[in-house]
PDB file of C-alpha atoms in Angstrom:
ATOM      1  CA  MET L   1       0.276  27.450  15.693  1.00  0.00           C
ATOM      2  CA  LYS L   2      -1.108  24.900  18.701  1.00  0.00           C
ATOM      3  CA  ARG L   3      -0.235  21.503  17.609  1.00  0.00           C
ATOM      4  CA  LYS L   4      -2.852  18.367  17.821  1.00  0.00           C
ATOM      5  CA  SER L   5      -2.879  16.432  20.580  1.00  0.00           C
ATOM      6  CA  ARG L   6      -5.682  13.792  19.676  1.00  0.00           C
ATOM      7  CA  ARG L   7      -5.230  10.915  16.806  1.00  0.00           C
ATOM      8  CA  HIS L   8      -8.005  10.152  14.935  1.00  0.00           C
ATOM      9  CA  GLY L   9      -7.880   6.248  13.041  1.00  0.00           C
ATOM     10  CA  ARG L  10      -8.583   5.313   9.993  1.00  0.00           C
ATOM     11  CA  ILE L  11     -10.018   3.096   7.895  1.00  0.00           C
ATOM     12  CA  VAL L  12      -8.551   1.962   4.557  1.00  0.00           C
ATOM     13  CA  VAL L  13     -10.833  -0.184   2.520  1.00  0.00           C
ATOM     14  CA  LEU L  14      -9.199  -2.281  -0.238  1.00  0.00           C
ATOM     15  CA  THR L  15     -11.056  -4.974  -2.023  1.00  0.00           C
ATOM     16  CA  GLY L  16     -11.649  -5.849  -5.961  1.00  0.00           C
ATOM     17  CA  GLU L  17     -10.291  -8.208  -8.434  1.00  0.00           C
ATOM     18  CA  GLY L  18      -6.969  -8.060 -10.014  1.00  0.00           C
ATOM     19  CA  LYS L  19      -3.813  -7.624  -8.453  1.00  0.00           C
ATOM     20  CA  GLY L  20      -2.146  -4.800  -5.436  1.00  0.00           C
ATOM     21  CA  LYS L  21      -4.328  -5.007  -2.949  1.00  0.00           C
ATOM     22  CA  SER L  22      -1.776  -6.238  -0.252  1.00  0.00           C
ATOM     23  CA  SER L  23       0.771  -4.821  -1.995  1.00  0.00           C
ATOM     24  CA  SER L  24      -0.598  -1.535  -1.223  1.00  0.00           C
ATOM     25  CA  ALA L  25      -1.522  -2.436   3.099  1.00  0.00           C
ATOM     26  CA  PHE L  26       2.016  -4.129   3.226  1.00  0.00           C
ATOM     27  CA  GLY L  27       3.662  -0.779   1.564  1.00  0.00           C
ATOM     28  CA  MET L  28       1.554   0.914   4.328  1.00  0.00           C
ATOM     29  CA  ALA L  29       3.192  -1.699   6.960  1.00  0.00           C
ATOM     30  CA  PHE L  30       6.604  -1.211   5.540  1.00  0.00           C
ATOM     31  CA  ARG L  31       5.748   2.932   5.735  1.00  0.00           C
ATOM     32  CA  ALA L  32       4.614   2.552   9.530  1.00  0.00           C
ATOM     33  CA  ALA L  33       6.971   0.818  10.671  1.00  0.00           C
ATOM     34  CA  GLY L  34       9.898   2.277   8.770  1.00  0.00           C
ATOM     35  CA  TRP L  35       8.778   5.477  10.740  1.00  0.00           C
ATOM     36  CA  GLY L  36       8.915   3.755  14.167  1.00  0.00           C
ATOM     37  CA  MET L  37       5.251   3.195  14.773  1.00  0.00           C
ATOM     38  CA  GLN L  38       4.402  -0.030  15.701  1.00  0.00           C
ATOM     39  CA  VAL L  39       2.355  -2.464  13.332  1.00  0.00           C
ATOM     40  CA  ARG L  40      -0.028  -5.137  13.181  1.00  0.00           C
ATOM     41  CA  VAL L  41      -1.141  -7.196  10.213  1.00  0.00           C
ATOM     42  CA  ILE L  42      -3.750  -9.736   9.842  1.00  0.00           C
ATOM     43  CA  GLN L  43      -3.840 -11.912   7.456  1.00  0.00           C
ATOM     44  CA  PHE L  44      -7.402 -14.410   7.740  1.00  0.00           C
ATOM     45  CA  ILE L  45      -6.474 -16.485   4.589  1.00  0.00           C
ATOM     46  CA  LYS L  46      -3.113 -17.339   4.118  1.00  0.00           C
ATOM     47  CA  GLY L  47      -2.578 -20.091   6.537  1.00  0.00           C
ATOM     48  CA  LYS L  48       1.139 -21.727   7.790  1.00  0.00           C
ATOM     49  CA  TRP L  49       3.001 -20.799   4.989  1.00  0.00           C
ATOM     50  CA  LYS L  50       5.556 -17.633   4.996  1.00  0.00           C
ATOM     51  CA  THR L  51       5.517 -15.516   2.357  1.00  0.00           C
ATOM     52  CA  GLY L  52       8.786 -13.103   1.954  1.00  0.00           C
ATOM     53  CA  GLU L  53       6.909 -10.046   2.892  1.00  0.00           C
ATOM     54  CA  GLN L  54       6.364 -12.216   6.568  1.00  0.00           C
ATOM     55  CA  LYS L  55       9.937 -12.772   5.695  1.00  0.00           C
ATOM     56  CA  ALA L  56      10.766  -9.258   5.475  1.00  0.00           C
ATOM     57  CA  ALA L  57       9.439  -7.891   8.024  1.00  0.00           C
ATOM     58  CA  GLU L  58      10.653 -10.065  10.107  1.00  0.00           C
ATOM     59  CA  ARG L  59      13.048  -8.233  10.130  1.00  0.00           C
ATOM     60  CA  PHE L  60      11.809  -4.789  11.858  1.00  0.00           C
ATOM     61  CA  ALA L  61      10.929  -5.118  16.065  1.00  0.00           C
ATOM     62  CA  ASN L  62       8.416  -3.617  14.935  1.00  0.00           C
ATOM     63  CA  ILE L  63       6.005  -5.569  13.063  1.00  0.00           C
ATOM     64  CA  ASP L  64       4.281  -7.982  14.398  1.00  0.00           C
ATOM     65  CA  TRP L  65       2.720 -10.686  12.114  1.00  0.00           C
ATOM     66  CA  HIS L  66      -0.056 -13.078  12.798  1.00  0.00           C
ATOM     67  CA  ALA L  67      -1.054 -15.448   8.955  1.00  0.00           C
ATOM     68  CA  LEU L  68      -4.085 -17.247  10.250  1.00  0.00           C
ATOM     69  CA  GLY L  69      -7.212 -19.303   8.807  1.00  0.00           C
ATOM     70  CA  ASP L  70      -6.546 -22.489   6.875  1.00  0.00           C
ATOM     71  CA  GLY L  71      -5.812 -21.649   3.471  1.00  0.00           C
ATOM     72  CA  PHE L  72      -7.581 -19.986   1.026  1.00  0.00           C
ATOM     73  CA  THR L  73     -11.562 -19.868   0.713  1.00  0.00           C
ATOM     74  CA  TRP L  74     -12.213 -20.882  -2.591  1.00  0.00           C
ATOM     75  CA  ASP L  75     -10.295 -24.276  -2.042  1.00  0.00           C
ATOM     76  CA  THR L  76     -12.362 -24.715   0.366  1.00  0.00           C
ATOM     77  CA  GLN L  77     -14.154 -28.773   1.207  1.00  0.00           C
ATOM     78  CA  ASN L  78     -15.615 -27.340   5.018  1.00  0.00           C
ATOM     79  CA  PRO L  79     -17.480 -23.380   4.609  1.00  0.00           C
ATOM     80  CA  GLU L  80     -18.465 -24.307   7.882  1.00  0.00           C
ATOM     81  CA  GLN L  81     -15.464 -23.689   9.364  1.00  0.00           C
ATOM     82  CA  ASP L  82     -13.994 -20.908   7.278  1.00  0.00           C
ATOM     83  CA  ARG L  83     -17.048 -19.775   8.747  1.00  0.00           C
ATOM     84  CA  ALA L  84     -16.035 -20.421  12.618  1.00  0.00           C
ATOM     85  CA  THR L  85     -12.098 -19.739  11.239  1.00  0.00           C
ATOM     86  CA  THR L  86     -13.024 -16.155  10.319  1.00  0.00           C
ATOM     87  CA  ARG L  87     -15.413 -15.525  13.405  1.00  0.00           C
ATOM     88  CA  ARG L  88     -12.172 -15.970  14.990  1.00  0.00           C
ATOM     89  CA  ILE L  89      -9.788 -14.675  13.778  1.00  0.00           C
ATOM     90  CA  TRP L  90     -12.281 -11.125  13.353  1.00  0.00           C
ATOM     91  CA  ALA L  91     -12.526 -11.747  17.698  1.00  0.00           C
ATOM     92  CA  PHE L  92      -8.614 -11.596  17.536  1.00  0.00           C
ATOM     93  CA  CYS L  93      -8.797  -8.227  15.262  1.00  0.00           C
ATOM     94  CA  LEU L  94     -11.329  -6.579  18.208  1.00  0.00           C
ATOM     95  CA  ALA L  95      -9.327  -7.389  20.770  1.00  0.00           C
ATOM     96  CA  THR L  96      -5.898  -6.241  18.802  1.00  0.00           C
ATOM     97  CA  LEU L  97      -7.671  -2.437  18.306  1.00  0.00           C
ATOM     98  CA  ASP L  98      -9.009  -2.847  21.760  1.00  0.00           C
ATOM     99  CA  GLU L  99      -5.799  -2.963  23.304  1.00  0.00           C
ATOM    100  CA  ALA L 100      -4.849  -0.407  21.261  1.00  0.00           C
ATOM    101  CA  GLN L 101      -1.296  -0.812  21.267  1.00  0.00           C
ATOM    102  CA  HIS L 102      -0.483  -0.391  17.753  1.00  0.00           C
ATOM    103  CA  ASP L 103      -0.824   2.304  14.937  1.00  0.00           C
ATOM    104  CA  LEU L 104      -1.485   0.410  11.992  1.00  0.00           C
ATOM    105  CA  VAL L 105      -3.920  -2.311  11.792  1.00  0.00           C
TER     106      VAL L 105
END
């Protein structure tokens, strides 16, 4: 049987109330990294403080982690700044996809 030479991208949307969305996303990221894939993690709301997941990702040369944003949006006093920050991060996401250097974003 002839092996497919083309890879097709997938989009996974994780939404909803409660727990499990971040764990699912990080599980996919670490699984892909474990298989030698190039991974970029882009977090929108976390800001500058490090999470345990980000600290663990530092052990993988093939995980490129970007915690961006100004903190949690529900604590905001400046919704216009939140919108501007979101647009800036989204532009970074689109540039990452255009570069096509990562197997998982």
